[in-house]
């Protein structure tokens, strides 16, 4: 009952065989491995393969059995394998033409990961044999693990996020003194009381986890002695990486449950634009070996590189759309994930002619009853032709707003004409998001994982990426920096703007990466947050400002600043003259049904007094300080109160 290929490796039969292929029913099984009474259904998609084998291993990774999937329906190879039980380790081998010029990379010596596997036996590690045709790789790669289906978790009702906190799972707790050593750097650490206390102090209601799916280091990092610290190089879309969750999916599910009990949503940053198989010289691990021309976008047999990482997934095809939808549903229904941030999301809407907001994958997500109810955030660009698509994703989606990031930085740097763009950004970026009807769809941020930290953009004008081993050529060379500005001024701009604020972990207490603005390869103290030496004063100031944002929810509402609800003034108290190129002070006066509030941005190098005239019988009460002076490079918030009330109001933050 054993299949022995003429084109692939031969293996010993072993001492005994307990697995058998049984004739399948007429229709193919669901893709992946599905446990059933007496065994498992196994189904694999491949258009170009002549046949596909399933290979079984014991827990010592010794091969025990392999056989051809005997049934085929269109592009689906499938069979029922008797004797498979939960925890069974397995892999795939695909056979067909080896013709790289035509995009075919079939190699029977390559053990391949099932694209639908939800658990793996260990992490992926790069080895040269993975990239060489005809080299056996079963001893080099982790195996898929058969998992019993779980009862789907109920869907939670979700509100708009109030503060998103982007964090690197490993780097966030590797140096945290209140997290036990065995949990540091893992997903389980996020459920520790000290971590939840920090989230609650800051007012975080949504955390966004940088990628947790199984990844592989880029091949050039191995020779440099470096490791990928960010995990934006996935092999699997379903399986959690054992380095981040030794307890597997259960660890993620249990952690999310604790966070939910604390009122905190959990988003996953997912990389559906490319895989860790890289360019034509990269490792063959899964999709390339199963059906390169089916999974990837190719041009004359060569990978299209719209992701800038060596390959681009073809996400406009029915089988890839199904693959991604099932991955998303897996994270939501089996782990309790509340939504997703999509890395280089333009690729998700790419068709042959370019980006289409009604592309098959985007439409499928919008129409899915589970996924359409979750929080969906696009990083709305890639490096391909027409790749910048800010504002063009479906109406219900949120989008990272890099115009907010750059225009706010330029204002605090003092660039000419920057006050006009600054006003547009803090008013909700209606020039970009008016078609969505709500400024909350703009994810406002000053910094993200990619680029300078908040501390570093105030202290560096030139990147310092030499530790990455690429002679400082990597990373953004012309990032907008604002040396000499104050961190609190930029953080205040973030919190008193319309839109959804996002904070990158550690910026609230002055983390530094020594000027490295592309620290993806620094799985070390460069990216591990230094909790013991953090700036607790800045941290507390941020927390206070977040409380004030909540208190001002009626004037920082989810609508664009137009008409009678906003007035703009200059530093002298007169209406702002938009024709001037040097407005360094902006006073934004907001009116709700019950009060009038002034947010005062002082971008000058000296303390400045608020000179906007209050209404008759009233005066300005400072909610963020003791008087009417705004220190240099600062943001103050004032509320109009009657003269009788002022003497007994006191500072609302005290």
XYZ file of C-alpha atoms in Angstrom:
654
model
C 0.000 0.000 0.000
C 3.028 2.308 -0.246
C 3.706 4.640 -3.170
C 7.323 4.912 -4.284
C 7.952 7.780 -6.663
C 10.205 7.470 -9.691
C 11.136 11.148 -9.314
C 11.559 11.651 -5.607
C 13.342 10.158 -2.611
C 12.995 6.544 -1.561
C 12.507 5.721 2.113
C 12.557 2.566 4.166
C 9.176 1.080 4.826
C 9.689 0.996 8.566
C 8.825 -1.837 10.896
C 5.074 -1.720 10.460
C 2.357 0.155 8.598
C -0.932 1.177 10.162
C -2.123 3.755 7.639
C -4.109 3.018 4.489
C -5.668 4.976 1.660
C -9.390 4.384 1.253
C -11.408 5.245 -1.825
C -12.774 8.736 -1.455
C -16.267 9.875 -2.143
C -17.118 11.715 -5.339
C -16.577 15.249 -4.078
C -13.171 16.358 -2.776
C -12.761 16.954 0.925
C -12.190 20.397 2.498
C -8.638 21.551 1.852
C -6.122 20.603 4.512
C -6.349 17.704 6.953
C -9.669 17.072 8.672
C -9.906 14.378 11.335
C -12.823 11.983 10.971
C -13.800 8.677 12.609
C -11.112 6.164 11.772
C -8.716 8.554 10.092
C -8.481 11.849 8.249
C -9.532 13.517 5.030
C -6.574 15.156 3.275
C -6.986 17.508 0.318
C -4.441 19.710 -1.450
C -4.865 22.279 -4.221
C -2.458 22.137 -7.166
C -3.213 22.823 -10.796
C 0.181 21.879 -12.246
C 1.183 18.890 -10.083
C 0.902 15.448 -11.629
C 0.315 14.007 -8.170
C 0.759 14.799 -4.465
C 1.951 12.503 -1.679
C 1.154 12.691 2.025
C 4.059 11.726 4.316
C 3.592 10.755 7.977
C 6.134 11.052 10.810
C 6.323 9.966 14.432
C 7.128 12.403 17.247
C 10.843 11.843 16.775
C 10.386 13.045 13.168
C 11.081 9.587 11.768
C 9.085 8.909 8.614
C 6.600 6.088 9.118
C 4.516 6.079 5.921
C 3.835 7.905 2.692
C 1.367 7.462 -0.120
C -0.070 9.190 -3.135
C -3.361 11.059 -2.727
C -5.256 8.787 -5.061
C -8.249 10.937 -5.996
C -8.382 14.111 -8.061
C -11.191 16.494 -8.889
C -10.014 19.383 -11.025
C -7.111 20.949 -9.138
C -7.830 19.173 -5.841
C -5.830 16.056 -4.926
C -7.434 14.170 -2.043
C -7.957 10.925 -0.156
C -9.104 9.476 3.165
C -6.185 8.065 5.190
C -7.180 5.490 7.784
C -5.448 5.439 11.149
C -4.535 9.122 11.477
C -5.295 10.581 14.903
C -4.855 13.921 16.629
C -1.209 15.006 17.030
C -0.133 13.045 13.944
C 2.780 14.792 12.208
C 2.731 15.008 8.441
C 4.009 16.790 5.350
C 3.421 16.837 1.614
C 5.488 16.113 -1.485
C 4.335 17.377 -4.877
C 5.475 16.034 -8.239
C 5.454 17.638 -11.637
C 7.740 19.508 -14.033
C 10.842 21.272 -12.839
C 10.952 24.188 -15.254
C 11.783 27.462 -13.437
C 11.619 29.450 -16.685
C 7.936 28.536 -16.839
C 7.395 29.042 -13.123
C 7.369 25.356 -12.141
C 9.494 24.280 -9.166
C 8.313 20.761 -8.416
C 10.835 18.717 -6.459
C 9.905 15.408 -4.848
C 12.775 15.800 -2.379
C 11.161 18.840 -0.761
C 8.885 18.186 2.195
C 6.164 20.845 2.065
C 3.910 22.389 4.680
C 0.193 21.952 4.164
C -1.010 25.546 3.490
C -4.054 24.856 5.708
C -2.133 23.379 8.665
C -3.061 25.072 11.944
C -0.154 23.734 14.039
C 3.479 22.851 13.372
C 6.097 20.855 15.276
C 8.704 23.628 15.516
C 9.949 26.879 13.978
C 11.253 27.244 10.439
C 15.000 27.800 10.131
C 16.805 28.634 6.918
C 19.304 26.181 5.423
C 20.868 26.279 1.964
C 19.430 22.861 1.074
C 15.953 24.366 1.178
C 16.841 26.375 -1.927
C 18.631 23.632 -3.886
C 16.754 21.433 -6.298
C 17.141 17.736 -5.541
C 18.188 18.145 -1.883
C 16.159 16.261 0.730
C 14.603 18.613 3.321
C 12.443 16.437 5.591
C 15.058 16.692 8.346
C 15.176 20.498 8.042
C 11.572 21.621 8.225
C 8.853 21.402 10.875
C 5.944 19.073 10.280
C 2.260 19.917 10.224
C 0.281 18.509 13.161
C -3.226 17.070 12.889
C -5.555 19.016 15.194
C -9.055 18.187 16.402
C -11.647 20.750 15.317
C -12.770 23.067 18.107
C -16.216 24.463 18.702
C -16.210 27.989 17.214
C -15.991 30.807 19.730
C -18.890 33.271 19.847
C -18.401 36.592 18.062
C -18.088 39.599 20.340
C -19.857 42.859 19.561
C -17.186 45.412 18.743
C -17.104 49.191 19.023
C -14.676 51.520 17.290
C -11.229 51.334 18.912
C -10.356 54.263 21.166
C -6.596 53.682 21.344
C -4.708 51.036 19.359
C -1.400 49.886 20.845
C 0.954 48.230 18.355
C 3.384 45.807 19.947
C 6.005 43.220 19.064
C 5.092 40.134 21.093
C 8.683 39.049 21.742
C 10.289 42.423 22.278
C 7.492 43.745 24.475
C 8.174 41.550 27.516
C 11.704 40.145 27.042
C 13.038 42.604 29.661
C 9.957 43.105 31.816
C 10.901 42.585 35.485
C 7.370 41.592 36.545
C 7.002 38.812 33.959
C 8.398 35.405 34.874
C 11.443 34.335 32.881
C 9.746 31.375 31.192
C 6.939 33.595 29.877
C 8.998 36.520 28.657
C 8.722 37.063 24.938
C 5.607 34.907 24.576
C 1.947 35.557 23.972
C 1.118 34.239 27.450
C 3.054 37.160 28.949
C 0.423 39.570 27.619
C -2.069 38.161 30.129
C 0.174 38.899 33.114
C -1.318 41.373 35.649
C 1.558 43.863 35.265
C 1.036 44.020 31.502
C -2.711 44.464 31.712
C -2.189 47.140 34.361
C 0.028 49.034 31.909
C -2.581 48.790 29.150
C -5.292 50.064 31.477
C -3.144 52.928 32.736
C -2.622 54.180 29.193
C -6.279 53.826 28.241
C -5.537 51.125 25.670
C -8.674 49.288 24.557
C -7.148 47.532 21.519
C -3.764 45.883 21.094
C -2.363 45.073 17.675
C 0.075 42.167 17.673
C 2.796 42.245 15.073
C 2.815 38.959 13.084
C 2.574 35.741 15.071
C 2.158 33.238 12.214
C 5.062 30.862 11.580
C 7.877 32.628 9.719
C 11.406 32.019 8.459
C 14.452 34.295 8.613
C 15.568 35.847 5.342
C 18.490 33.873 3.938
C 20.978 36.756 4.122
C 20.426 37.119 7.882
C 21.873 33.668 8.587
C 25.359 34.624 7.400
C 25.144 37.860 9.384
C 24.262 36.063 12.620
C 20.973 37.978 12.814
C 17.340 36.947 13.275
C 14.086 38.414 12.050
C 12.568 40.231 15.024
C 9.361 41.362 13.299
C 8.140 38.129 11.623
C 6.923 39.788 8.399
C 8.159 36.754 6.444
C 5.494 34.061 6.870
C 5.493 30.470 5.732
C 2.087 29.656 7.202
C -1.066 31.774 7.291
C -2.750 29.503 9.872
C -0.141 28.138 12.294
C 1.166 30.180 15.199
C 4.950 30.275 15.555
C 6.108 28.057 18.459
C 8.725 30.643 19.433
C 5.960 33.065 20.373
C 3.469 30.552 21.718
C 4.996 27.319 23.078
C 1.451 26.410 24.104
C 0.176 26.736 20.551
C -3.230 28.074 19.632
C -4.558 27.345 23.135
C -2.041 29.831 24.532
C -3.321 32.528 22.195
C -6.952 31.690 22.922
C -6.430 31.758 26.696
C -4.501 35.032 26.543
C -7.162 36.693 24.419
C -9.820 35.533 26.879
C -8.001 37.278 29.742
C -7.572 40.433 27.673
C -11.240 40.406 26.720
C -12.173 40.172 30.392
C -10.090 43.332 30.896
C -11.989 45.113 28.122
C -9.153 44.915 25.587
C -9.606 43.872 21.950
C -6.901 41.914 20.123
C -5.960 42.494 16.485
C -3.472 40.484 14.458
C -1.082 42.065 11.991
C -1.236 39.610 9.083
C 1.032 39.285 6.055
C -1.092 38.091 3.148
C 0.955 39.853 0.468
C 3.971 37.511 0.208
C 5.585 34.465 1.816
C 9.009 33.565 3.164
C 9.776 31.555 0.028
C 11.204 34.824 -1.350
C 12.514 35.099 -4.919
C 13.549 32.318 -7.292
C 16.636 31.655 -5.169
C 14.618 31.307 -1.976
C 13.601 28.195 -0.038
C 10.901 25.822 -1.238
C 8.698 25.288 1.804
C 5.051 25.130 0.772
C 3.278 27.143 -1.930
C 6.210 27.253 -4.373
C 6.589 23.473 -4.237
C 2.861 22.774 -4.467
C 1.850 25.145 -7.253
C 4.100 28.157 -7.866
C 2.150 29.370 -10.898
C -1.098 29.068 -8.956
C -0.151 30.831 -5.724
C 2.201 33.552 -6.978
C 2.017 36.390 -9.451
C 4.644 35.706 -12.120
C 5.952 37.491 -15.203
C 7.605 35.186 -17.735
C 8.264 32.674 -14.971
C 9.810 35.217 -12.590
C 8.214 36.427 -9.360
C 6.555 39.822 -9.472
C 7.916 41.755 -6.499
C 5.226 44.283 -5.513
C 5.897 43.470 -1.847
C 9.631 44.202 -2.078
C 10.450 40.871 -0.476
C 10.978 38.649 -3.506
C 7.471 37.412 -4.320
C 3.854 38.521 -4.457
C 0.845 36.309 -3.813
C -1.818 36.211 -6.542
C -4.840 37.012 -4.386
C -7.354 37.470 -7.190
C -7.743 33.744 -7.849
C -10.545 31.641 -6.327
C -8.288 29.189 -4.490
C -6.086 31.924 -2.935
C -9.158 33.932 -1.928
C -10.539 30.804 -0.225
C -7.181 30.170 1.467
C -6.981 33.659 2.979
C -10.634 33.712 4.030
C -10.238 30.412 5.828
C -7.086 31.651 7.573
C -8.885 34.738 8.839
C -11.889 32.738 9.995
C -9.534 30.350 11.790
C -7.997 33.171 13.859
C -11.410 34.655 14.676
C -13.419 31.508 15.407
C -10.716 29.350 16.984
C -8.727 31.968 18.904
C -11.142 34.866 19.458
C -9.236 37.475 17.445
C -11.214 40.709 17.012
C -9.773 41.898 13.735
C -6.783 42.371 11.500
C -4.254 44.890 10.275
C -3.247 43.924 6.736
C 0.403 44.469 5.828
C 0.854 46.008 2.345
C -2.872 45.658 1.817
C -2.850 47.062 -1.715
C -1.706 43.615 -2.874
C -4.962 42.179 -1.538
C -6.781 44.289 -4.131
C -4.411 43.734 -7.044
C -5.667 42.268 -10.263
C -3.810 41.972 -13.569
C -4.692 45.559 -14.484
C -3.834 47.004 -11.052
C -5.568 47.825 -7.772
C -9.328 47.422 -7.603
C -11.261 48.226 -4.390
C -13.804 45.641 -5.527
C -11.212 42.918 -6.147
C -12.281 39.357 -5.300
C -10.550 39.085 -1.922
C -11.713 42.479 -0.674
C -15.264 41.720 -1.781
C -15.164 38.274 -0.193
C -14.111 39.731 3.160
C -16.832 42.382 2.926
C -19.456 39.716 2.208
C -18.343 37.209 4.825
C -20.763 37.229 7.802
C -17.945 36.590 10.283
C -15.134 38.716 8.884
C -17.183 41.744 7.873
C -18.118 42.288 11.521
C -14.483 42.450 12.668
C -12.092 45.415 12.802
C -10.302 45.625 9.430
C -7.302 47.927 8.984
C -5.405 48.391 5.727
C -1.827 49.479 5.329
C -2.884 51.100 2.050
C 0.267 50.833 -0.032
C 2.823 48.517 -1.615
C 5.847 49.240 -3.818
C 4.273 48.100 -7.095
C 2.830 50.329 -9.842
C -0.045 52.404 -8.481
C 0.643 50.992 -5.060
C -0.328 54.040 -2.949
C -4.065 53.688 -2.283
C -4.757 55.707 0.887
C -8.500 56.326 1.170
C -9.476 53.820 -1.519
C -10.309 50.744 0.541
C -13.897 49.701 1.293
C -15.928 52.225 3.265
C -16.062 50.116 6.431
C -12.289 49.619 6.605
C -9.862 51.637 8.672
C -6.608 52.737 7.021
C -3.169 53.731 8.262
C -2.807 57.439 7.523
C 0.832 58.230 6.748
C -0.170 61.769 5.737
C -1.076 62.376 9.367
C 2.319 61.046 10.462
C 4.330 63.200 8.070
C 2.284 66.407 8.249
C 2.256 66.466 12.053
C 6.006 65.892 12.109
C 6.547 68.710 9.561
C 4.538 71.149 11.674
C 6.623 70.502 14.763
C 9.794 70.696 12.656
C 8.701 74.143 11.465
C 8.390 73.540 7.725
C 6.854 76.390 5.664
C 3.103 76.007 5.022
C 2.985 73.019 7.372
C 0.289 74.605 9.571
C -2.323 74.269 6.808
C -1.711 70.541 6.438
C -1.500 70.144 10.204
C -4.966 71.665 10.540
C -6.321 69.289 7.895
C -4.914 66.284 9.743
C -6.135 67.175 13.230
C -9.542 68.011 11.746
C -9.933 64.426 10.518
C -8.232 64.303 7.084
C -11.449 64.913 5.179
C -9.400 65.337 2.009
C -8.741 61.587 2.201
C -11.597 60.072 4.192
C -14.641 62.203 3.331
C -15.946 59.343 1.196
C -16.031 57.160 4.308
C -18.092 59.680 6.254
C -16.172 59.225 9.511
C -12.731 60.475 10.575
C -12.370 57.445 12.859
C -11.551 55.434 9.724
C -8.232 57.261 9.696
C -5.693 55.441 11.860
C -3.577 58.365 13.046
C -0.027 57.657 14.148
C 3.238 59.481 14.756
C 5.384 56.356 14.626
C 4.993 52.652 13.839
C 7.231 49.613 14.018
C 8.725 50.643 10.673
C 10.774 53.836 11.025
C 12.278 55.880 13.846
C 10.881 55.565 17.344
C 9.364 58.738 18.809
C 12.495 59.354 20.873
C 14.783 58.791 17.899
C 12.967 61.039 15.441
C 13.540 63.857 17.957
C 17.256 63.060 18.323
C 18.426 61.717 14.944
C 18.366 63.237 11.490
C 20.233 60.375 9.811
C 19.428 56.691 10.235
C 21.908 54.401 11.988
C 21.190 50.964 10.531
C 24.752 49.623 10.331
C 23.935 46.794 12.764
C 21.646 45.313 10.093
C 24.682 44.350 8.031
C 23.702 46.216 4.862
C 26.110 49.164 5.182
C 23.237 51.463 6.224
C 21.555 51.101 2.822
C 18.336 49.610 4.206
C 15.469 51.543 5.741
C 13.969 54.870 4.744
C 16.684 57.418 3.932
C 14.487 60.531 3.945
C 12.189 59.979 6.897
C 10.639 63.179 8.252
C 12.366 63.922 11.554
C 11.825 66.822 13.947
C 14.979 67.227 16.065
C 14.570 69.512 19.060
C 10.808 69.028 19.258
C 9.191 67.607 22.358
C 7.689 64.147 22.589
C 4.680 65.376 24.539
C 3.781 67.858 21.818
C 3.624 65.138 19.185
C 1.736 62.755 21.468
C -0.766 65.501 22.282
C -1.282 66.161 18.571
C -2.117 62.481 18.185
C -4.668 62.444 20.987
C -6.450 65.723 20.270
C -6.956 65.024 16.570
C -10.052 63.509 15.048
C -9.514 59.927 13.977
C -8.400 56.741 15.726
C -5.036 57.117 17.496
C -2.410 54.386 17.347
C 0.596 54.273 19.665
C 3.612 52.043 19.138
C 4.628 50.226 22.325
C 7.322 52.005 24.290
C 6.942 55.418 22.674
C 4.953 56.466 25.727
C 8.092 56.115 27.837
C 10.846 57.145 25.434
C 12.123 53.891 23.939
C 15.119 54.174 21.636
C 16.621 51.969 18.950
C 19.801 54.018 18.732
C 18.667 55.617 15.492
C 17.935 52.319 13.712
C 14.812 52.987 11.633
C 14.577 49.457 10.192
C 15.244 47.240 13.207
C 13.560 44.153 11.729
C 16.770 42.118 12.126
C 17.489 43.122 15.727
C 16.054 40.417 17.969
C 18.030 41.800 20.899
C 18.062 44.744 23.289
C 17.708 47.145 20.365
C 14.053 46.146 20.050
C 13.426 44.690 23.516
C 11.703 47.359 25.590
C 13.729 48.634 28.538
C 11.091 48.704 31.268
C 13.386 49.450 34.204
C 14.820 52.641 32.699
C 11.679 53.997 31.115
C 10.593 57.629 31.352
C 7.735 57.214 33.802
C 6.975 60.961 33.784
C 6.251 60.916 30.047
C 4.274 57.705 30.488
C 2.056 59.298 33.138
C 1.630 62.464 31.081
C 0.437 60.403 28.147
C -2.008 58.516 30.373
C -3.385 61.822 31.683
C -3.808 63.151 28.152
C -5.678 60.003 27.160
C -8.043 60.511 30.087
C -8.608 64.068 28.916
C -9.357 62.858 25.389
C -12.096 60.657 26.857
C -13.443 63.575 28.884
C -13.638 65.671 25.705
C -15.387 63.014 23.635
C -18.276 65.365 22.843
C -15.965 67.905 21.168
C -13.543 65.357 19.682
C -16.449 63.557 18.047
C -16.453 61.175 15.110
C -17.294 63.780 12.517
C -15.275 66.104 10.330
C -14.544 69.638 11.490
C -16.703 71.843 9.300
C -19.068 74.773 9.627
C -19.908 76.301 12.990
C -18.324 73.672 15.232
C -14.760 74.917 14.671
C -12.911 78.239 14.562
C -9.205 78.705 13.819
C -7.065 81.415 15.391
C -3.447 82.513 15.208
C -1.156 83.286 18.135
C -2.311 86.915 18.299
C -5.918 85.857 18.805
C -7.055 86.882 15.321
C -8.519 84.424 12.795
C -5.849 82.276 11.222
C -4.545 83.601 7.904
C -4.169 80.518 5.738
C -2.196 82.476 3.136
C 0.806 82.795 5.447
C 3.577 80.203 5.267
C 4.890 80.666 8.795
C 1.983 80.037 11.159
C 3.709 78.401 14.119
C 0.701 78.673 16.442
C -2.704 77.134 15.830
C -5.654 77.645 18.151
C -8.492 75.262 17.297
C -11.711 76.258 19.088
C -14.345 73.516 19.158
C -17.975 73.881 20.141
C -20.394 71.215 21.303
C -23.964 71.628 22.512
C -22.800 72.386 26.059
C -19.262 73.792 25.929
C -16.465 75.489 24.048
C -12.904 74.122 24.099
C -9.650 75.461 22.661
C -6.783 73.159 21.664
C -3.701 75.384 21.459
C -0.675 74.174 19.464
C 2.452 76.197 20.203
C 5.109 75.231 17.671
C 7.442 78.076 18.613
C 10.588 77.904 20.733
C 9.177 80.176 23.473
C 6.273 80.069 25.914
C 3.148 81.700 24.489
C -0.030 83.020 26.081
C -3.473 82.115 24.745
C -4.983 85.315 23.324
C -8.221 84.009 21.871
C -11.054 86.090 23.353
C -13.562 84.089 25.425
C -17.271 84.796 25.216
C -18.792 87.505 27.398
C -18.785 86.638 31.090
C -16.442 83.714 30.612
C -12.756 82.942 30.704
C -10.422 80.162 29.655
C -9.663 77.447 32.179
C -6.525 75.385 31.481
C -7.196 71.646 31.593
C -3.537 70.746 31.049
C -1.675 73.295 33.147
C -1.937 76.078 35.704
C -2.256 79.265 33.616
C -2.758 80.648 30.131
C 0.836 80.050 29.072
C 1.663 77.256 26.654
C 5.317 76.185 26.973
C 7.499 75.988 23.875
C 6.709 73.069 21.575
C 3.571 72.083 23.480
C -0.168 71.552 23.234
C -2.512 73.009 25.834
C -6.255 72.456 26.168
C -8.561 75.144 27.575
C -12.258 75.074 28.379
C -14.499 78.120 28.611
C -16.072 78.507 32.067
C -17.985 81.294 33.774
C -15.947 83.553 36.027
C -17.848 82.310 39.071
C -17.140 78.669 38.221
C -13.428 79.112 37.575
C -12.435 79.707 41.195
C -13.843 76.359 42.249
C -13.213 74.246 39.138
C -9.523 73.548 39.646
C -7.340 71.720 37.178
C -9.316 68.771 35.868
C -6.205 66.618 35.731
C -5.327 67.080 39.392
